[in-house]
Structure formats: C-alpha cells, structure tokens
Amino acid sequence: MPYYQTWEEFARAAEKLYLTAPMKVRVVLKYRHCDGNLRIKVTDDAVCLQYKTDQAQDVKKIEKLHGKLMRLMVSKESGDHE
Amino acid sequence: MVLLENDSFLTELTRLFQKCRTSGSVAITLKKYDGRTKPVPRKGHPVNYEPADNKCLLRASDGKKKISTVVNLQHHVAMKLLMFSALHYNYFLVMQLVHLYLVIKGCPLL
C-alpha cells in the first residue's frame, strides 16, 4: 500500500480501521536514526495504512495518534473479540 | 522475546535507540492484548485463560533483540510519554548537534 501524503487523511483512516477490528489491528512505529525518518503503519493484515516523515512537527502528531490508539486499546469499551 | 516490566522495557528501549544510532532501525509495535498466555487450542479442547479487556502489548525490536511489555489502563499515559520522550531525546540530540556544527562552521573567527 502506498504512503499517505497528508497526515489528516492518514489519522482518520487509521482510527476508522482500528474501530472496525480492534483485536486485529496493530500499530508499528519504525525509527531510522541514520536516515532521520519515522514511519507509522496501521494494519489489520488486510488493509495497510502507512505514513512517513522526517519533520519534527509530525512527530508530535504521531505521538498524539499513538496515544489515542493506546487509550482506545486499554479502555474497557471494546469492540468485537475473536 | 523477552517480556519485561514497564520500567525495564523503557530502559532497554533507550538502549536499542542508542545502539541503532549509526545504522539500523528500531520498530515499536502496539497491539490490543486479551490476556492469552498460551496458543489457541485445537477444536474440542477447552479454552483456559483469563480474558482481559484493558491491556495492550508493546513490542520493540532492532532486528536482533526483541523486548515486550504489557501496559494496563493505569500506566498507559506514563508509558506513552516516556516512550516518546526517549524517541525525542534521540531525534533532537542529532538536531542539536547539527545546529551546533552549523553555528560553528558559520562562525567568522574560523
């Protein structure tokens, strides 16, 4: 799957994907210090959403989304179970 | 895969970041965790585990070493902040060094 060009589209799609299948979705953060970039991938093994950045301001946005998804995962209002 | 406590996980994660400074990458995976400790049994066998709804699994790897931890509802905010502060520290340390280098290079006394 190609990388998203805008953060807003990626964030919306990622949250929507998580809410459809909470137990299947995983969030992967990949940091390469030598290249100076950070990639985030949200996938349920069928659909794969990816975003990459080398901008410092995007790191804050990634942190916010990661925190939001983590909060959804640990909260008791869960979706379907497998 | 080494399962660690939250504090040990953060310490090891910082070590992974430091190890991968010159080459390599660090991958952090986050997934909802239902409390299973054994594989899914075959048909006809009973499923024995305590289902949990308020946990998530955090895994980190540099390609060779793998670490993991389970995060509960009580600790998820602190874990997120500390994890990203480790990332920020490694990222911005480079940026500060680059900035310092440019400042020195642009200095008219040199």
PDB file of C-alpha atoms in Angstrom:
ATOM      1  CA  MET A   1       0.000   0.000   0.000  1.00  0.00           C
ATOM      2  CA  PRO A   2       1.371   3.470  -0.800  1.00  0.00           C
ATOM      3  CA  TYR A   3       2.194   6.084   1.812  1.00  0.00           C
ATOM      4  CA  TYR A   4      -0.404   8.742   2.650  1.00  0.00           C
ATOM      5  CA  GLN A   5       0.551  12.285   1.598  1.00  0.00           C
ATOM      6  CA  THR A   6      -1.417  14.160   4.263  1.00  0.00           C
ATOM      7  CA  TRP A   7      -1.407  13.459   7.977  1.00  0.00           C
ATOM      8  CA  GLU A   8      -5.119  14.229   8.477  1.00  0.00           C
ATOM      9  CA  GLU A   9      -6.239  11.616   5.954  1.00  0.00           C
ATOM     10  CA  PHE A  10      -3.940   9.022   7.478  1.00  0.00           C
ATOM     11  CA  ALA A  11      -5.099   9.718  11.045  1.00  0.00           C
ATOM     12  CA  ARG A  12      -8.766   9.491  10.077  1.00  0.00           C
ATOM     13  CA  ALA A  13      -8.275   6.233   8.163  1.00  0.00           C
ATOM     14  CA  ALA A  14      -6.186   4.732  10.967  1.00  0.00           C
ATOM     15  CA  GLU A  15      -8.768   5.419  13.647  1.00  0.00           C
ATOM     16  CA  LYS A  16     -11.570   4.116  11.434  1.00  0.00           C
ATOM     17  CA  LEU A  17      -9.604   0.915  10.727  1.00  0.00           C
ATOM     18  CA  TYR A  18      -8.970   0.351  14.428  1.00  0.00           C
ATOM     19  CA  LEU A  19     -12.646   0.803  15.328  1.00  0.00           C
ATOM     20  CA  THR A  20     -13.736  -1.792  12.745  1.00  0.00           C
ATOM     21  CA  ALA A  21     -11.404  -4.524  14.090  1.00  0.00           C
ATOM     22  CA  PRO A  22      -9.799  -3.688  17.479  1.00  0.00           C
ATOM     23  CA  MET A  23      -8.299  -7.147  18.107  1.00  0.00           C
ATOM     24  CA  LYS A  24      -6.740  -7.478  14.657  1.00  0.00           C
ATOM     25  CA  VAL A  25      -5.180  -4.033  14.229  1.00  0.00           C
ATOM     26  CA  ARG A  26      -1.541  -3.347  15.168  1.00  0.00           C
ATOM     27  CA  VAL A  27       0.352  -0.056  15.070  1.00  0.00           C
ATOM     28  CA  VAL A  28       4.006  -0.176  14.033  1.00  0.00           C
ATOM     29  CA  LEU A  29       6.416   2.713  14.524  1.00  0.00           C
ATOM     30  CA  LYS A  30       9.758   2.406  12.745  1.00  0.00           C
ATOM     31  CA  TYR A  31      12.517   4.875  13.524  1.00  0.00           C
ATOM     32  CA  ARG A  32      15.714   5.106  11.471  1.00  0.00           C
ATOM     33  CA  HIS A  33      18.182   7.445  13.094  1.00  0.00           C
ATOM     34  CA  CYS A  34      20.743   7.202  10.264  1.00  0.00           C
ATOM     35  CA  ASP A  35      18.150   8.345   7.676  1.00  0.00           C
ATOM     36  CA  GLY A  36      16.395  10.676  10.130  1.00  0.00           C
ATOM     37  CA  ASN A  37      12.877   9.445   9.399  1.00  0.00           C
ATOM     38  CA  LEU A  38       9.971   7.993  11.313  1.00  0.00           C
ATOM     39  CA  ARG A  39       7.330   5.734   9.759  1.00  0.00           C
ATOM     40  CA  ILE A  40       3.999   4.694  11.187  1.00  0.00           C
ATOM     41  CA  LYS A  41       1.937   1.784   9.891  1.00  0.00           C
ATOM     42  CA  VAL A  42      -1.554   0.759  10.978  1.00  0.00           C
ATOM     43  CA  THR A  43      -2.694  -2.591   9.628  1.00  0.00           C
ATOM     44  CA  ASP A  44      -5.171  -5.426  10.183  1.00  0.00           C
ATOM     45  CA  ASP A  45      -3.242  -7.740   7.835  1.00  0.00           C
ATOM     46  CA  ALA A  46      -5.706  -6.975   5.022  1.00  0.00           C
ATOM     47  CA  VAL A  47      -5.555  -3.186   4.800  1.00  0.00           C
ATOM     48  CA  CYS A  48      -2.251  -1.379   5.369  1.00  0.00           C
ATOM     49  CA  LEU A  49      -2.041   2.359   6.060  1.00  0.00           C
ATOM     50  CA  GLN A  50       1.376   3.988   6.122  1.00  0.00           C
ATOM     51  CA  TYR A  51       2.788   7.453   6.726  1.00  0.00           C
ATOM     52  CA  LYS A  52       6.411   8.563   6.813  1.00  0.00           C
ATOM     53  CA  THR A  53       8.010  11.809   7.869  1.00  0.00           C
ATOM     54  CA  ASP A  54      11.331  13.469   8.576  1.00  0.00           C
ATOM     55  CA  GLN A  55       9.771  16.605  10.089  1.00  0.00           C
ATOM     56  CA  ALA A  56       9.948  17.268  13.807  1.00  0.00           C
ATOM     57  CA  GLN A  57       6.421  18.736  13.942  1.00  0.00           C
ATOM     58  CA  ASP A  58       4.968  15.471  12.596  1.00  0.00           C
ATOM     59  CA  VAL A  59       6.497  13.534  15.482  1.00  0.00           C
ATOM     60  CA  LYS A  60       4.107  15.338  17.858  1.00  0.00           C
ATOM     61  CA  LYS A  61       1.131  14.378  15.656  1.00  0.00           C
ATOM     62  CA  ILE A  62       2.293  10.758  15.551  1.00  0.00           C
ATOM     63  CA  GLU A  63       2.661  10.778  19.314  1.00  0.00           C
ATOM     64  CA  LYS A  64      -0.900  12.068  19.699  1.00  0.00           C
ATOM     65  CA  LEU A  65      -2.368   9.420  17.392  1.00  0.00           C
ATOM     66  CA  HIS A  66      -0.328   6.653  19.036  1.00  0.00           C
ATOM     67  CA  GLY A  67      -1.547   7.793  22.456  1.00  0.00           C
ATOM     68  CA  LYS A  68      -5.140   7.924  21.255  1.00  0.00           C
ATOM     69  CA  LEU A  69      -4.990   4.390  19.851  1.00  0.00           C
ATOM     70  CA  MET A  70      -3.310   3.131  23.033  1.00  0.00           C
ATOM     71  CA  ARG A  71      -6.073   4.733  25.114  1.00  0.00           C
ATOM     72  CA  LEU A  72      -8.724   3.065  22.951  1.00  0.00           C
ATOM     73  CA  MET A  73      -6.974  -0.295  23.385  1.00  0.00           C
ATOM     74  CA  VAL A  74      -6.785  -0.130  27.173  1.00  0.00           C
ATOM     75  CA  SER A  75     -10.242   1.323  27.741  1.00  0.00           C
ATOM     76  CA  LYS A  76     -12.995  -1.072  28.729  1.00  0.00           C
ATOM     77  CA  GLU A  77     -15.378  -0.060  25.919  1.00  0.00           C
ATOM     78  CA  SER A  78     -14.081  -2.614  23.422  1.00  0.00           C
ATOM     79  CA  GLY A  79     -15.458  -3.797  20.105  1.00  0.00           C
ATOM     80  CA  ASP A  80     -15.602  -7.363  18.895  1.00  0.00           C
ATOM     81  CA  HIS A  81     -13.473 -10.149  20.314  1.00  0.00           C
ATOM     82  CA  GLU A  82     -12.093 -13.041  18.271  1.00  0.00           C
TER      83      GLU A  82
ATOM     84  CA  MET B   1      11.101 -12.398  23.012  1.00  0.00           C
ATOM     85  CA  VAL B   2      11.800 -11.062  26.479  1.00  0.00           C
ATOM     86  CA  LEU B   3       8.716 -10.000  28.478  1.00  0.00           C
ATOM     87  CA  LEU B   4       9.706  -7.167  30.822  1.00  0.00           C
ATOM     88  CA  GLU B   5       8.164  -4.857  33.381  1.00  0.00           C
ATOM     89  CA  ASN B   6       7.286  -1.342  32.147  1.00  0.00           C
ATOM     90  CA  ASP B   7      10.383   0.323  33.682  1.00  0.00           C
ATOM     91  CA  SER B   8      12.822  -2.304  32.360  1.00  0.00           C
ATOM     92  CA  PHE B   9      11.172  -2.087  28.931  1.00  0.00           C
ATOM     93  CA  LEU B  10      11.793   1.674  28.783  1.00  0.00           C
ATOM     94  CA  THR B  11      15.433   1.210  29.856  1.00  0.00           C
ATOM     95  CA  GLU B  12      16.008  -1.429  27.198  1.00  0.00           C
ATOM     96  CA  LEU B  13      14.179   0.673  24.591  1.00  0.00           C
ATOM     97  CA  THR B  14      16.561   3.568  25.252  1.00  0.00           C
ATOM     98  CA  ARG B  15      19.474   1.140  24.818  1.00  0.00           C
ATOM     99  CA  LEU B  16      18.018  -0.011  21.475  1.00  0.00           C
ATOM    100  CA  PHE B  17      17.783   3.606  20.286  1.00  0.00           C
ATOM    101  CA  GLN B  18      21.404   4.227  21.279  1.00  0.00           C
ATOM    102  CA  LYS B  19      22.586   1.019  19.613  1.00  0.00           C
ATOM    103  CA  CYS B  20      20.862   1.945  16.325  1.00  0.00           C
ATOM    104  CA  ARG B  21      22.321   5.463  16.117  1.00  0.00           C
ATOM    105  CA  THR B  22      24.753   4.792  13.263  1.00  0.00           C
ATOM    106  CA  SER B  23      22.804   2.127  11.372  1.00  0.00           C
ATOM    107  CA  GLY B  24      19.668   0.050  11.650  1.00  0.00           C
ATOM    108  CA  SER B  25      16.150   0.846  12.792  1.00  0.00           C
ATOM    109  CA  VAL B  26      14.006   0.423  15.876  1.00  0.00           C
ATOM    110  CA  ALA B  27      10.471  -0.886  15.378  1.00  0.00           C
ATOM    111  CA  ILE B  28       7.839  -0.446  18.099  1.00  0.00           C
ATOM    112  CA  THR B  29       4.598  -2.397  17.750  1.00  0.00           C
ATOM    113  CA  LEU B  30       1.405  -1.730  19.679  1.00  0.00           C
ATOM    114  CA  LYS B  31      -1.494  -4.190  19.777  1.00  0.00           C
ATOM    115  CA  LYS B  32      -4.550  -4.849  21.930  1.00  0.00           C
ATOM    116  CA  TYR B  33      -3.966  -7.777  24.288  1.00  0.00           C
ATOM    117  CA  ASP B  34      -6.686 -10.135  25.506  1.00  0.00           C
ATOM    118  CA  GLY B  35      -4.737 -11.843  28.306  1.00  0.00           C
ATOM    119  CA  ARG B  36      -3.755 -15.057  26.481  1.00  0.00           C
ATOM    120  CA  THR B  37      -0.535 -16.726  27.612  1.00  0.00           C
ATOM    121  CA  LYS B  38      -0.839 -19.920  25.531  1.00  0.00           C
ATOM    122  CA  PRO B  39      -1.630 -20.571  21.840  1.00  0.00           C
ATOM    123  CA  VAL B  40      -5.237 -21.036  20.671  1.00  0.00           C
ATOM    124  CA  PRO B  41      -6.149 -24.735  21.368  1.00  0.00           C
ATOM    125  CA  ARG B  42      -7.455 -27.143  18.725  1.00  0.00           C
ATOM    126  CA  LYS B  43     -11.208 -27.792  18.282  1.00  0.00           C
ATOM    127  CA  GLY B  44     -12.738 -29.717  21.141  1.00  0.00           C
ATOM    128  CA  HIS B  45     -10.158 -28.624  23.694  1.00  0.00           C
ATOM    129  CA  PRO B  46     -11.176 -26.141  26.402  1.00  0.00           C
ATOM    130  CA  VAL B  47     -10.011 -22.551  26.222  1.00  0.00           C
ATOM    131  CA  ASN B  48      -8.357 -21.716  29.553  1.00  0.00           C
ATOM    132  CA  TYR B  49      -7.349 -18.131  30.039  1.00  0.00           C
ATOM    133  CA  GLU B  50      -8.473 -15.103  31.980  1.00  0.00           C
ATOM    134  CA  PRO B  51      -9.874 -12.655  29.374  1.00  0.00           C
ATOM    135  CA  ALA B  52      -8.656  -9.091  29.824  1.00  0.00           C
ATOM    136  CA  ASP B  53     -10.128  -6.043  28.161  1.00  0.00           C
ATOM    137  CA  ASN B  54      -7.894  -3.258  29.442  1.00  0.00           C
ATOM    138  CA  LYS B  55      -4.409  -4.273  28.310  1.00  0.00           C
ATOM    139  CA  CYS B  56      -2.184  -3.710  25.332  1.00  0.00           C
ATOM    140  CA  LEU B  57       1.075  -5.260  24.249  1.00  0.00           C
ATOM    141  CA  LEU B  58       4.081  -3.121  23.353  1.00  0.00           C
ATOM    142  CA  ARG B  59       6.936  -4.790  21.473  1.00  0.00           C
ATOM    143  CA  ALA B  60      10.239  -3.292  20.354  1.00  0.00           C
ATOM    144  CA  SER B  61      12.987  -4.692  18.185  1.00  0.00           C
ATOM    145  CA  ASP B  62      16.143  -3.629  16.378  1.00  0.00           C
ATOM    146  CA  GLY B  63      16.034  -6.698  14.125  1.00  0.00           C
ATOM    147  CA  LYS B  64      18.088  -8.820  16.516  1.00  0.00           C
ATOM    148  CA  LYS B  65      16.987  -8.115  20.068  1.00  0.00           C
ATOM    149  CA  LYS B  66      13.271  -8.277  20.904  1.00  0.00           C
ATOM    150  CA  ILE B  67      11.606  -6.932  24.025  1.00  0.00           C
ATOM    151  CA  SER B  68       7.990  -6.631  25.085  1.00  0.00           C
ATOM    152  CA  THR B  69       5.778  -5.423  27.892  1.00  0.00           C
ATOM    153  CA  VAL B  70       2.106  -5.388  28.834  1.00  0.00           C
ATOM    154  CA  VAL B  71       0.570  -1.980  29.524  1.00  0.00           C
ATOM    155  CA  ASN B  72      -2.518  -1.579  31.720  1.00  0.00           C
ATOM    156  CA  LEU B  73      -5.082   1.200  31.884  1.00  0.00           C
ATOM    157  CA  GLN B  74      -3.323   2.793  34.887  1.00  0.00           C
ATOM    158  CA  HIS B  75       0.076   3.122  33.208  1.00  0.00           C
ATOM    159  CA  HIS B  76      -0.711   3.850  29.564  1.00  0.00           C
ATOM    160  CA  VAL B  77      -0.306   7.634  29.813  1.00  0.00           C
ATOM    161  CA  ALA B  78       3.058   7.424  31.565  1.00  0.00           C
ATOM    162  CA  MET B  79       4.284   4.735  29.142  1.00  0.00           C
ATOM    163  CA  LYS B  80       3.356   6.815  26.103  1.00  0.00           C
ATOM    164  CA  LEU B  81       5.059   9.941  27.480  1.00  0.00           C
ATOM    165  CA  LEU B  82       8.238   8.130  28.492  1.00  0.00           C
ATOM    166  CA  MET B  83       8.436   6.156  25.259  1.00  0.00           C
ATOM    167  CA  PHE B  84       8.156   9.268  23.108  1.00  0.00           C
ATOM    168  CA  SER B  85      10.498  11.255  25.324  1.00  0.00           C
ATOM    169  CA  ALA B  86      13.144   8.564  24.647  1.00  0.00           C
ATOM    170  CA  LEU B  87      12.433   8.965  20.921  1.00  0.00           C
ATOM    171  CA  HIS B  88      12.547  12.778  21.140  1.00  0.00           C
ATOM    172  CA  TYR B  89      15.816  12.672  23.054  1.00  0.00           C
ATOM    173  CA  ASN B  90      17.497  10.584  20.369  1.00  0.00           C
ATOM    174  CA  TYR B  91      15.991  12.560  17.495  1.00  0.00           C
ATOM    175  CA  PHE B  92      16.574  16.031  18.856  1.00  0.00           C
ATOM    176  CA  LEU B  93      20.055  15.222  20.136  1.00  0.00           C
ATOM    177  CA  VAL B  94      21.045  14.799  16.490  1.00  0.00           C
ATOM    178  CA  MET B  95      19.282  18.030  15.512  1.00  0.00           C
ATOM    179  CA  GLN B  96      21.054  19.951  18.282  1.00  0.00           C
ATOM    180  CA  LEU B  97      24.441  18.571  17.222  1.00  0.00           C
ATOM    181  CA  VAL B  98      23.763  19.502  13.583  1.00  0.00           C
ATOM    182  CA  HIS B  99      22.680  23.018  14.637  1.00  0.00           C
ATOM    183  CA  LEU B 100      25.815  23.417  16.766  1.00  0.00           C
ATOM    184  CA  TYR B 101      28.002  22.244  13.887  1.00  0.00           C
ATOM    185  CA  LEU B 102      26.391  24.771  11.507  1.00  0.00           C
ATOM    186  CA  VAL B 103      26.794  27.569  14.042  1.00  0.00           C
ATOM    187  CA  ILE B 104      30.491  26.776  14.491  1.00  0.00           C
ATOM    188  CA  LYS B 105      31.063  26.415  10.753  1.00  0.00           C
ATOM    189  CA  GLY B 106      29.379  29.764  10.086  1.00  0.00           C
ATOM    190  CA  CYS B 107      31.469  31.492  12.771  1.00  0.00           C
ATOM    191  CA  PRO B 108      33.634  34.299  11.168  1.00  0.00           C
ATOM    192  CA  LEU B 109      36.542  33.629  13.578  1.00  0.00           C
ATOM    193  CA  LEU B 110      37.228  30.176  11.987  1.00  0.00           C
TER     194      LEU B 110
END
